[in-house]
Amino acid sequence: MPYEPGTDWQYDVPINGSKRLPPDSGYAEALRNQGYSFEVAVADLIDNSLDADASQVVVHFLRDDDRLLSLLIVDNGRGMNDLGLDSAMTVGRRREYGDHALGMYGTGLKAASLSHADALTVVSTTKTSRAAGRQMTSTSLADGYRCDTVTPDYAQTLLDRYDGIIEWQGTVVRWDRVRSFETVEVSQTDRFLSEAIQKLETHLGLYLHRFLDRGEVRIDIAVENVHTRELLDSIEVEPLDPFNYKISGKKGYPRTFSAPVEGVGDVELTAHIWPPKSPRAEYKLIGPLAERQGFYFYRNDRLVQAGGWNGQRGAAEGHLNLARIAVDLPPHSNQVFSLTVKKEGINATQAFARGIEKAVDAHGHTFRAYLEDAEAVYREGSSRAEVKRKPVIPPGKGLDPKVKRVIREELPEKPGEEPIAIAWVALPEDRFFDLDRENRVIQLNKSHRDIFTMGQRGSSNDAPVAKTLLYLMLEELFGFTRWEKKRSDQIDYWNAILLAAVSAQRERLAH
C-alpha cells in the first residue's frame, strides 16, 4: 500500500527499523577543541565541586625550578565511588541534575580538561568507599573512548597528599601534559604563572561571587615546588560582586523592573547605576568596561554571563558603561533562554528583547528611562576633571593578594612589564633589603623576618605592611634604564635607617 501523508505531514515520516551509531573516534578531536579559556575550564570543574557540596576547593599548580608541570583541583565534596567515576568519565553520558545543580550538559569535566591537557586523571573517595581513580588521555580517547583504571594504591597516595583538605571524602582532578604549560619558555614561566593566576582569581571571584560572599565555599590558588614541597604562593579567592558599590550613581537605584517575556512569564530585572569613575575592583578589574555593561545572568546563583545586551541593543556604547542589570534565570527549562556549554554566555530569543521594551517597575518607570538615567550619570561624570595617576610596575609574588588588588584599583599599571616580586633571602648584616633589578625582586634580609612574624613560621605573603611600604618606595627604581650613583647612595641610607628601626623594635620586644 503506497504511503499517504496524514494531516501532520511535516512530522509524518515513515520508518522501518533503527540502528545504534556510536560516535566516531574523530569526535574526540572536536571534544578537545571546544574553545575553553583556561580560567573558564577551571571554573567548570569547580562547578562540579560545588554540586558535590564542597566547602573547600584548592586549585594547585605544581612546578619545578623552571617549568609548570601539572594542575590539580582538590575538593572536600561528597566524592565518587567506582560507579560514579565511570559515569563521570563517560563521554556523552548525561546524568540527572537537581533543580539547584550548576552542571547541565554532562560534558564539562571531559571537554574542559581535555581542551587544555592531554591527560585527565580523577581520583576520589566517599565515606563508604575506598579510593578509586580513572584516567583518560588524548590517545585513549581516540582509541574508542577508552578509560583506564588507576591503581588503588596510587589513588590513596594522591588523596593522602591532600589530607589537610580531604579527610573522609573528596576528589582530586589532575591535568598532566598541559599544552599551554609545555609551550612556555623557561624564562617566561614566572610571568605566565602570574598572569594565569590573576586571570583565574578574577574569573572565579566574579562568576562564583555569590557563593564566596555567603561563605559557602573557600577557594584557594596555590603554587608548590614538587621537589622541595615548598609552598611558593597561596591566594584565597575573594568575591568580585559586579554590583558592589558603596553609593549608587543615582538616587532611587537599584530598581526592579518586570519584563513580560512570552514563553516564560514575568522576568525580574534589577537595574543598577554605578557611580562614575569608581576605582573599585568590581568595576574596573573584571574586564573592558564596554563589555561589562548590560545584563548579568545568574543560574542557580552562579553567574553565567557578565555583560552584554542580548539583542536588546546593538553594539556596546561607552555612555552606558555604568549600566548593569542582574537577571536570575527561570528555574525551569524554556525556549527563550539557553546556556552555552562553557557557561559564559546566554542565548536569548527575540522574545526577551520584546519583553525588555515593555518592562516597568512598581512605580511605572520604564526600562528605557533607566537607560537614559544611566547615560546622564555617565555624561555628567565624564565632564568632571580627573587627576591622572602615574602608572606603576605591578606587584607580583610575595605581596598579599588583598594589597595587590587595591594597588590595581588605585594605580594604573604599566603595560607589558614583569611584576616586582618580594622575597626573603640571605643578605649581609648591613643590609635590610636589596634590589635584584635584573630579575625584578625586592630582597629582604631573612635574618630580620622574625620581627614581622612574631616568631611564627612565615608564609610567602607575610609582613604585608613592611612589604607594601617597600614596594611603594622602590617601585620606580625598577623602571630606570640608567643606574646613577645617587640611586645607590639612596639605597644605602635607606638601609641604615631601616636597620636602626629594626634594632629599636628588637629592644622593645626584649622588654
Short mmCIF file of C-alpha atoms in Angstrom, two decimals:
data_model
loop_
_atom_site.label_atom_id
_atom_site.label_comp_id
_atom_site.label_asym_id
_atom_site.label_seq_id
_atom_site.Cartn_x
_atom_site.Cartn_y
_atom_site.Cartn_z
CA MET A 1 0.00 0.00 0.00
CA PRO A 2 1.55 3.34 -1.00
CA TYR A 3 2.37 5.84 1.72
CA GLU A 4 -0.26 8.52 2.21
CA PRO A 5 0.74 11.52 4.37
CA GLY A 6 -1.54 12.39 7.26
CA THR A 7 -2.61 15.79 8.42
CA ASP A 8 0.70 16.36 10.27
CA TRP A 9 2.66 15.77 7.09
CA GLN A 10 5.73 17.68 8.24
CA TYR A 11 6.35 15.14 11.03
CA ASP A 12 4.78 12.09 9.42
CA VAL A 13 7.95 10.36 8.17
CA PRO A 14 7.71 6.54 7.98
CA ILE A 15 10.47 4.34 9.43
CA ASN A 16 11.07 0.60 9.13
CA GLY A 17 13.94 -0.01 11.55
CA SER A 18 16.79 1.57 13.54
CA LYS A 19 20.46 1.05 14.44
CA ARG A 20 22.91 2.33 17.06
CA LEU A 21 25.52 4.76 15.72
CA PRO A 22 28.12 5.46 18.46
CA PRO A 23 30.38 8.48 17.97
CA ASP A 24 33.35 8.01 15.70
CA SER A 25 36.81 8.38 17.24
CA GLY A 26 37.15 11.59 15.25
CA TYR A 27 34.69 13.21 17.64
CA ALA A 28 37.45 13.11 20.25
CA GLU A 29 39.21 15.91 18.36
CA ALA A 30 36.06 18.02 18.49
CA LEU A 31 35.79 17.38 22.23
CA ARG A 32 39.33 18.69 22.69
CA ASN A 33 38.63 21.87 20.72
CA GLN A 34 35.63 23.40 22.48
CA GLY A 35 37.34 26.78 22.86
CA TYR A 36 37.53 26.85 26.65
CA SER A 37 39.83 29.54 28.02
CA PHE A 38 41.99 28.36 30.92
CA GLU A 39 40.01 30.14 33.63
CA VAL A 40 36.62 29.10 32.17
CA ALA A 41 37.74 25.46 32.10
CA VAL A 42 38.83 25.54 35.75
CA ALA A 43 35.57 27.24 36.76
CA ASP A 44 33.62 24.45 35.06
CA LEU A 45 35.44 21.87 37.19
CA ILE A 46 34.78 23.85 40.36
CA ASP A 47 31.07 23.78 39.49
CA ASN A 48 31.30 20.01 39.97
CA SER A 49 32.88 20.57 43.38
CA LEU A 50 30.04 22.89 44.41
CA ASP A 51 27.46 20.38 43.19
CA ALA A 52 29.18 17.86 45.47
CA ASP A 53 28.68 20.26 48.43
CA ALA A 54 32.39 21.02 48.80
CA SER A 55 33.22 23.71 51.36
CA GLN A 56 36.88 23.92 50.35
CA VAL A 57 38.49 23.89 46.90
CA VAL A 58 42.17 24.31 46.05
CA VAL A 59 43.48 24.99 42.56
CA HIS A 60 47.02 23.64 42.86
CA PHE A 61 49.80 24.43 40.38
CA LEU A 62 52.80 22.09 40.57
CA ARG A 63 56.13 23.25 39.21
CA ASP A 64 59.87 22.66 39.44
CA ASP A 65 62.50 25.38 39.38
CA ASP A 66 61.98 26.05 35.68
CA ARG A 67 58.62 24.85 34.43
CA LEU A 68 54.98 24.31 35.28
CA LEU A 69 54.23 20.60 35.40
CA SER A 70 50.64 19.84 36.41
CA LEU A 71 47.41 21.36 37.66
CA LEU A 72 45.15 19.79 40.27
CA ILE A 73 41.71 20.80 41.52
CA VAL A 74 41.14 19.40 45.00
CA ASP A 75 37.85 19.46 46.91
CA ASN A 76 36.27 18.02 50.04
CA GLY A 77 32.90 17.28 48.43
CA ARG A 78 30.94 14.03 48.61
CA GLY A 79 33.34 12.19 46.34
CA MET A 80 32.59 9.31 43.97
CA ASN A 81 32.81 5.53 44.10
CA ASP A 82 33.78 3.32 41.15
CA LEU A 83 30.33 3.54 39.58
CA GLY A 84 30.24 7.31 39.96
CA LEU A 85 33.69 7.67 38.41
CA ASP A 86 32.66 5.55 35.42
CA SER A 87 29.62 7.73 34.93
CA ALA A 88 31.62 10.96 35.26
CA MET A 89 34.19 9.83 32.68
CA THR A 90 31.73 8.54 30.10
CA VAL A 91 31.74 10.80 27.05
CA GLY A 92 28.25 11.87 26.06
CA ARG A 93 26.54 10.49 29.14
CA ARG A 94 24.16 13.00 30.68
CA ARG A 95 23.19 12.34 34.27
CA GLU A 96 20.18 13.66 36.09
CA TYR A 97 20.75 17.07 37.65
CA GLY A 98 18.82 18.50 40.57
CA ASP A 99 16.91 21.78 40.34
CA HIS A 100 19.76 23.68 42.01
CA ALA A 101 22.70 21.99 40.28
CA LEU A 102 25.33 24.02 38.42
CA GLY A 103 26.07 21.20 35.98
CA MET A 104 23.80 20.94 32.97
CA TYR A 105 25.10 19.07 29.94
CA GLY A 106 27.37 16.39 31.42
CA THR A 107 30.36 17.25 29.20
CA GLY A 108 32.25 19.81 31.29
CA LEU A 109 34.74 17.53 33.05
CA LYS A 110 35.98 15.91 29.85
CA ALA A 111 35.68 18.83 27.44
CA ALA A 112 37.11 21.47 29.80
CA SER A 113 40.00 19.25 30.87
CA LEU A 114 40.99 17.79 27.51
CA SER A 115 40.77 21.24 25.91
CA HIS A 116 43.93 22.04 27.87
CA ALA A 117 45.57 18.79 28.98
CA ASP A 118 46.48 15.59 27.16
CA ALA A 119 45.92 13.54 30.32
CA LEU A 120 42.98 13.76 32.73
CA THR A 121 43.05 11.79 35.97
CA VAL A 122 40.22 11.78 38.51
CA VAL A 123 40.74 10.23 41.95
CA SER A 124 38.01 10.17 44.56
CA THR A 125 36.75 8.63 47.77
CA THR A 126 33.48 8.67 49.70
CA LYS A 127 32.68 7.99 53.34
CA THR A 128 31.68 4.44 52.42
CA SER A 129 34.02 3.55 49.54
CA ARG A 130 37.75 3.13 49.09
CA ALA A 131 39.94 5.41 47.00
CA ALA A 132 39.49 4.86 43.28
CA GLY A 133 40.52 6.61 40.10
CA ARG A 134 40.17 6.82 36.34
CA GLN A 135 42.40 8.28 33.64
CA MET A 136 41.61 9.42 30.13
CA THR A 137 44.21 10.70 27.68
CA SER A 138 44.07 12.12 24.19
CA THR A 139 45.36 8.76 22.96
CA SER A 140 42.84 6.66 24.91
CA LEU A 141 40.03 8.97 23.83
CA ALA A 142 40.89 8.36 20.18
CA ASP A 143 41.13 4.62 20.94
CA GLY A 144 37.40 4.05 21.18
CA TYR A 145 36.96 6.35 24.19
CA ARG A 146 39.00 4.02 26.40
CA CYS A 147 39.17 4.97 30.07
CA ASP A 148 41.91 3.43 32.21
CA THR A 149 41.60 2.40 35.86
CA VAL A 150 44.04 3.99 38.30
CA THR A 151 45.62 1.61 40.82
CA PRO A 152 44.03 1.88 44.29
CA ASP A 153 47.45 2.43 45.89
CA TYR A 154 48.17 5.49 43.74
CA ALA A 155 44.64 6.80 44.24
CA GLN A 156 45.05 6.62 48.01
CA THR A 157 48.54 8.16 47.88
CA LEU A 158 47.26 11.15 45.91
CA LEU A 159 44.35 11.66 48.29
CA ASP A 160 46.68 11.37 51.30
CA ARG A 161 48.79 14.17 49.84
CA TYR A 162 45.84 16.46 50.50
CA ASP A 163 44.83 15.14 53.90
CA GLY A 164 44.51 18.71 55.18
CA ILE A 165 41.58 19.14 52.80
CA ILE A 166 40.27 15.64 52.12
CA GLU A 167 39.54 13.80 55.35
CA TRP A 168 36.66 11.37 54.86
CA GLN A 169 35.61 12.27 51.34
CA GLY A 170 36.70 14.32 48.36
CA THR A 171 38.00 14.40 44.81
CA VAL A 172 41.21 15.31 43.00
CA VAL A 173 41.11 16.22 39.31
CA ARG A 174 44.59 16.19 37.80
CA TRP A 175 45.75 17.67 34.48
CA ASP A 176 49.06 16.47 33.05
CA ARG A 177 50.80 17.44 29.81
CA VAL A 178 49.02 20.78 29.89
CA ARG A 179 49.66 22.22 26.44
CA SER A 180 49.98 25.86 27.47
CA PHE A 181 52.47 24.88 30.21
CA GLU A 182 54.67 22.97 27.78
CA THR A 183 54.94 25.85 25.30
CA VAL A 184 56.09 28.47 27.82
CA GLU A 185 59.76 29.41 27.56
CA VAL A 186 61.68 28.78 30.78
CA SER A 187 62.49 32.48 31.14
CA GLN A 188 58.77 33.31 30.93
CA THR A 189 57.43 30.77 33.43
CA ASP A 190 57.04 33.19 36.34
CA ARG A 191 55.36 35.80 34.18
CA PHE A 192 52.99 33.25 32.61
CA LEU A 193 52.06 31.87 36.03
CA SER A 194 51.48 35.34 37.49
CA GLU A 195 49.16 36.30 34.62
CA ALA A 196 47.33 32.96 34.70
CA ILE A 197 46.69 33.22 38.44
CA GLN A 198 45.49 36.82 38.15
CA LYS A 199 43.00 35.90 35.40
CA LEU A 200 41.87 32.82 37.30
CA GLU A 201 41.43 34.73 40.56
CA THR A 202 39.38 37.42 38.81
CA HIS A 203 37.20 34.96 36.90
CA LEU A 204 36.43 32.74 39.88
CA GLY A 205 35.84 35.74 42.13
CA LEU A 206 33.36 37.16 39.62
CA TYR A 207 31.43 34.12 38.39
CA LEU A 208 31.18 32.46 41.82
CA HIS A 209 30.87 35.64 43.88
CA ARG A 210 27.52 34.78 45.46
CA PHE A 211 28.87 31.50 46.87
CA LEU A 212 32.03 33.23 48.14
CA ASP A 213 30.04 36.13 49.61
CA ARG A 214 27.89 33.74 51.62
CA GLY A 215 30.93 31.84 52.87
CA GLU A 216 29.62 28.56 51.48
CA VAL A 217 32.95 27.70 49.92
CA ARG A 218 36.56 28.79 50.21
CA ILE A 219 38.65 28.67 47.04
CA ASP A 220 42.44 28.90 47.20
CA ILE A 221 45.02 29.07 44.42
CA ALA A 222 48.35 27.57 45.45
CA VAL A 223 51.75 27.02 43.81
CA GLU A 224 54.13 24.31 45.04
CA ASN A 225 57.62 23.21 44.08
CA VAL A 226 57.33 19.44 43.60
CA HIS A 227 60.97 18.80 44.53
CA THR A 228 61.22 20.85 47.72
CA ARG A 229 57.49 20.65 48.61
CA GLU A 230 57.76 24.37 49.38
CA LEU A 231 54.55 26.35 49.08
CA LEU A 232 55.60 29.22 46.82
CA ASP A 233 52.32 31.10 46.76
CA SER A 234 48.83 30.82 48.22
CA ILE A 235 45.91 33.10 47.40
CA GLU A 236 42.39 32.97 48.75
CA VAL A 237 39.92 33.97 46.03
CA GLU A 238 37.88 36.97 47.12
CA PRO A 239 34.37 37.66 45.79
CA LEU A 240 34.07 40.24 42.99
CA ASP A 241 30.43 41.31 43.12
CA PRO A 242 29.72 43.35 39.95
CA PHE A 243 27.09 45.31 41.91
CA ASN A 244 29.19 46.03 45.00
CA TYR A 245 29.38 49.83 45.06
CA LYS A 246 29.09 51.90 48.25
CA ILE A 247 26.72 54.59 46.95
CA SER A 248 24.56 54.30 43.86
CA GLY A 249 25.34 56.56 40.92
CA LYS A 250 21.79 57.93 41.08
CA LYS A 251 19.28 58.20 43.89
CA GLY A 252 16.44 55.71 43.61
CA TYR A 253 18.55 52.90 42.20
CA PRO A 254 18.73 49.96 42.07
CA ARG A 255 15.21 49.45 40.72
CA THR A 256 13.50 46.18 39.90
CA PHE A 257 11.70 46.03 36.56
CA SER A 258 9.34 43.31 35.44
CA ALA A 259 9.60 42.22 31.81
CA PRO A 260 6.74 40.16 30.30
CA VAL A 261 8.61 37.54 28.25
CA GLU A 262 6.47 35.35 26.02
CA GLY A 263 7.01 31.68 26.80
CA VAL A 264 8.48 32.37 30.25
CA GLY A 265 6.30 34.90 32.05
CA ASP A 266 7.47 37.91 34.05
CA VAL A 267 11.26 38.15 34.35
CA GLU A 268 12.69 40.45 37.03
CA LEU A 269 15.49 42.83 36.08
CA THR A 270 17.38 44.51 38.94
CA ALA A 271 18.86 47.62 37.32
CA HIS A 272 21.91 49.36 38.84
CA ILE A 273 23.79 52.54 38.01
CA TRP A 274 27.40 52.57 39.15
CA PRO A 275 28.94 55.82 40.42
CA PRO A 276 31.13 57.30 37.65
CA LYS A 277 34.89 56.72 37.65
CA SER A 278 34.71 54.24 40.51
CA PRO A 279 38.13 52.85 41.49
CA ARG A 280 36.65 49.64 42.92
CA ALA A 281 37.93 46.33 41.60
CA GLU A 282 34.36 45.17 40.99
CA TYR A 283 34.03 47.96 38.41
CA LYS A 284 37.47 48.29 36.88
CA LEU A 285 39.13 44.89 37.03
CA ILE A 286 36.60 42.44 35.66
CA GLY A 287 37.28 43.26 32.02
CA PRO A 288 36.87 46.09 29.47
CA LEU A 289 34.11 48.38 30.72
CA ALA A 290 32.27 48.42 27.39
CA GLU A 291 31.99 44.62 27.55
CA ARG A 292 30.77 44.64 31.16
CA GLN A 293 27.75 46.90 30.66
CA GLY A 294 24.37 45.27 30.27
CA PHE A 295 22.88 42.04 31.58
CA TYR A 296 24.36 39.78 34.26
CA PHE A 297 22.56 36.46 34.10
CA TYR A 298 22.61 34.04 37.04
CA ARG A 299 21.63 30.40 37.02
CA ASN A 300 21.22 28.93 40.49
CA ASP A 301 23.31 31.83 41.86
CA ARG A 302 26.19 31.08 39.51
CA LEU A 303 26.99 33.96 37.14
CA VAL A 304 26.78 32.67 33.57
CA GLN A 305 27.03 35.93 31.64
CA ALA A 306 28.84 39.09 32.72
CA GLY A 307 27.62 41.90 30.49
CA GLY A 308 26.13 42.23 27.03
CA TRP A 309 22.73 43.28 25.68
CA ASN A 310 21.44 40.04 24.11
CA GLY A 311 19.70 41.72 21.21
CA GLN A 312 18.13 44.48 23.30
CA ARG A 313 20.60 46.97 21.86
CA GLY A 314 23.24 47.00 19.16
CA ALA A 315 26.94 47.30 19.89
CA ALA A 316 28.13 48.39 23.33
CA GLU A 317 28.09 52.16 23.81
CA GLY A 318 30.54 53.90 26.14
CA HIS A 319 27.89 56.14 27.65
CA LEU A 320 26.17 53.07 29.13
CA ASN A 321 29.26 51.79 30.98
CA LEU A 322 27.55 52.46 34.33
CA ALA A 323 24.50 50.34 33.47
CA ARG A 324 24.41 46.79 34.87
CA ILE A 325 21.33 44.65 35.27
CA ALA A 326 21.08 41.44 37.33
CA VAL A 327 18.77 38.74 35.97
CA ASP A 328 18.10 35.42 37.70
CA LEU A 329 17.12 32.92 35.03
CA PRO A 330 13.86 30.99 35.48
CA PRO A 331 14.47 27.67 37.27
CA HIS A 332 12.59 25.66 34.65
CA SER A 333 13.84 24.93 31.13
CA ASN A 334 12.30 27.06 28.39
CA GLN A 335 12.60 28.00 24.74
CA VAL A 336 13.72 31.60 25.35
CA PHE A 337 17.00 31.31 27.30
CA SER A 338 19.68 28.73 26.53
CA LEU A 339 23.04 28.46 28.26
CA THR A 340 26.25 27.96 26.29
CA VAL A 341 28.14 24.75 27.03
CA LYS A 342 31.03 26.71 28.59
CA LYS A 343 28.62 28.60 30.89
CA GLU A 344 29.89 32.05 29.98
CA GLY A 345 27.01 33.30 27.89
CA ILE A 346 23.26 33.19 27.34
CA ASN A 347 21.50 32.90 24.01
CA ALA A 348 18.13 34.64 24.18
CA THR A 349 15.41 34.75 21.54
CA GLN A 350 13.72 37.94 20.38
CA ALA A 351 11.01 37.27 22.97
CA PHE A 352 13.42 38.59 25.60
CA ALA A 353 14.14 41.80 23.66
CA ARG A 354 10.42 42.36 23.16
CA GLY A 355 9.81 41.83 26.87
CA ILE A 356 12.50 44.39 27.75
CA GLU A 357 10.73 47.02 25.67
CA LYS A 358 7.63 46.57 27.87
CA ALA A 359 9.45 46.34 31.23
CA VAL A 360 8.30 48.67 34.03
CA ASP A 361 8.93 48.90 37.77
CA ALA A 362 6.32 49.13 40.55
CA HIS A 363 6.01 52.89 40.05
CA GLY A 364 5.59 52.78 36.29
CA HIS A 365 9.15 53.76 35.38
CA THR A 366 10.21 52.18 32.09
CA PHE A 367 13.41 50.31 31.34
CA ARG A 368 14.12 52.83 28.60
CA ALA A 369 14.03 55.62 31.22
CA TYR A 370 16.57 53.65 33.26
CA LEU A 371 18.97 53.61 30.31
CA GLU A 372 18.53 57.36 29.90
CA ASP A 373 19.33 57.86 33.60
CA ALA A 374 22.46 55.72 33.33
CA GLU A 375 23.62 57.69 30.29
CA ALA A 376 23.01 61.03 32.02
CA VAL A 377 25.04 60.00 35.08
CA TYR A 378 27.89 58.83 32.83
CA ARG A 379 27.98 62.07 30.82
CA GLU A 380 27.89 64.20 33.97
CA GLY A 381 30.75 62.21 35.47
CA SER A 382 32.80 62.43 32.27
CA SER A 383 32.65 66.22 32.34
CA ARG A 384 34.39 66.41 35.73
CA ALA A 385 38.12 66.95 35.88
CA GLU A 386 40.09 63.81 36.70
CA VAL A 387 43.51 63.58 38.32
CA LYS A 388 45.79 61.30 36.29
CA ARG A 389 47.87 58.94 38.43
CA LYS A 390 51.29 57.76 37.35
CA PRO A 391 51.35 54.15 36.11
CA VAL A 392 53.37 51.64 38.14
CA ILE A 393 55.05 48.30 37.57
CA PRO A 394 52.59 45.79 39.10
CA PRO A 395 53.46 43.86 42.27
CA GLY A 396 54.00 40.11 41.98
CA LYS A 397 54.76 37.18 44.26
CA GLY A 398 55.27 37.84 47.94
CA LEU A 399 52.68 40.57 48.44
CA ASP A 400 49.28 39.78 49.93
CA PRO A 401 46.58 39.42 47.22
CA LYS A 402 44.27 41.89 49.01
CA VAL A 403 47.00 44.54 48.81
CA LYS A 404 47.70 43.76 45.15
CA ARG A 405 44.04 44.15 44.35
CA VAL A 406 43.85 47.62 45.95
CA ILE A 407 47.04 48.68 44.15
CA ARG A 408 45.41 47.64 40.86
CA GLU A 409 42.28 49.59 41.83
CA GLU A 410 44.13 52.77 42.74
CA LEU A 411 47.03 52.90 40.28
CA PRO A 412 47.17 52.18 36.54
CA GLU A 413 49.67 49.50 35.52
CA LYS A 414 52.48 49.96 33.04
CA PRO A 415 51.63 47.61 30.16
CA GLY A 416 53.93 44.70 29.32
CA GLU A 417 56.06 44.99 32.46
CA GLU A 418 57.26 41.99 34.50
CA PRO A 419 55.79 42.21 38.02
CA ILE A 420 58.00 43.00 41.02
CA ALA A 421 58.37 40.08 43.43
CA ILE A 422 59.31 40.37 47.11
CA ALA A 423 61.31 37.57 48.76
CA TRP A 424 63.19 36.82 51.96
CA VAL A 425 66.82 35.90 51.19
CA ALA A 426 70.21 35.76 52.94
CA LEU A 427 71.82 39.23 52.89
CA PRO A 428 74.83 40.79 54.64
CA GLU A 429 74.28 42.15 58.16
CA ASP A 430 74.47 45.76 56.95
CA ARG A 431 71.52 45.33 54.56
CA PHE A 432 67.84 45.30 55.45
CA PHE A 433 66.92 45.00 51.76
CA ASP A 434 68.49 44.91 48.34
CA LEU A 435 67.31 45.08 44.74
CA ASP A 436 67.73 42.40 42.10
CA ARG A 437 66.79 44.68 39.23
CA GLU A 438 67.54 42.11 36.52
CA ASN A 439 65.04 39.59 37.94
CA ARG A 440 62.62 42.20 39.34
CA VAL A 441 62.90 41.17 43.00
CA ILE A 442 62.94 43.23 46.20
CA GLN A 443 65.11 41.13 48.52
CA LEU A 444 64.53 41.29 52.27
CA ASN A 445 67.09 40.10 54.81
CA LYS A 446 65.60 36.89 56.21
CA SER A 447 67.54 37.29 59.48
CA HIS A 448 65.01 40.01 60.40
CA ARG A 449 61.92 38.06 59.35
CA ASP A 450 61.06 37.09 62.94
CA ILE A 451 60.43 40.78 63.75
CA PHE A 452 57.46 40.75 61.38
CA THR A 453 56.18 37.22 62.01
CA MET A 454 56.44 37.47 65.83
CA GLY A 455 58.42 34.25 65.91
CA GLN A 456 55.84 32.25 63.98
CA ARG A 457 56.58 30.42 60.75
CA GLY A 458 56.37 32.86 57.86
CA SER A 459 54.41 32.42 54.65
CA SER A 460 55.00 33.68 51.13
CA ASN A 461 52.64 36.62 51.74
CA ASP A 462 53.71 37.55 55.29
CA ALA A 463 54.68 41.02 56.59
CA PRO A 464 52.18 42.84 54.35
CA VAL A 465 52.75 46.32 55.85
CA ALA A 466 56.53 46.26 55.53
CA LYS A 467 56.42 44.74 52.05
CA THR A 468 53.82 47.22 50.82
CA LEU A 469 55.82 50.21 52.09
CA LEU A 470 58.95 48.90 50.40
CA TYR A 471 57.08 48.29 47.16
CA LEU A 472 55.71 51.85 47.14
CA MET A 473 59.14 53.24 48.00
CA LEU A 474 61.15 51.20 45.50
CA GLU A 475 58.83 50.50 42.55
CA GLU A 476 60.03 53.38 40.39
CA LEU A 477 63.67 52.33 40.77
CA PHE A 478 62.96 49.24 38.65
CA GLY A 479 61.96 51.47 35.74
CA PHE A 480 65.25 53.32 35.32
CA THR A 481 67.31 52.20 32.35
CA ARG A 482 70.43 54.02 33.62
CA TRP A 483 71.52 53.49 37.22
CA GLU A 484 73.02 56.66 38.66
CA LYS A 485 75.37 56.81 41.64
CA LYS A 486 72.83 58.78 43.68
CA ARG A 487 70.44 55.81 43.46
CA SER A 488 72.98 53.55 45.17
CA ASP A 489 73.55 56.17 47.83
CA GLN A 490 69.80 56.40 48.37
CA ILE A 491 69.59 52.61 48.82
CA ASP A 492 72.47 52.75 51.34
CA TYR A 493 70.95 55.40 53.62
CA TRP A 494 67.51 53.80 53.45
CA ASN A 495 69.13 50.56 54.62
CA ALA A 496 70.92 52.31 57.50
CA ILE A 497 67.70 53.96 58.69
CA LEU A 498 65.64 50.76 58.43
CA LEU A 499 68.27 48.74 60.31
CA ALA A 500 68.12 51.30 63.10
CA ALA A 501 64.34 50.82 63.19
CA VAL A 502 64.81 47.03 63.40
CA SER A 503 67.23 47.46 66.28
CA ALA A 504 64.78 49.71 68.12
CA GLN A 505 61.99 47.19 67.57
CA ARG A 506 64.13 44.34 68.97
CA GLU A 507 64.87 46.40 72.09
CA ARG A 508 61.15 46.98 72.63
CA LEU A 509 60.39 43.28 72.23
CA ALA A 510 63.15 42.40 74.72
CA HIS A 511 61.41 44.50 77.37
#
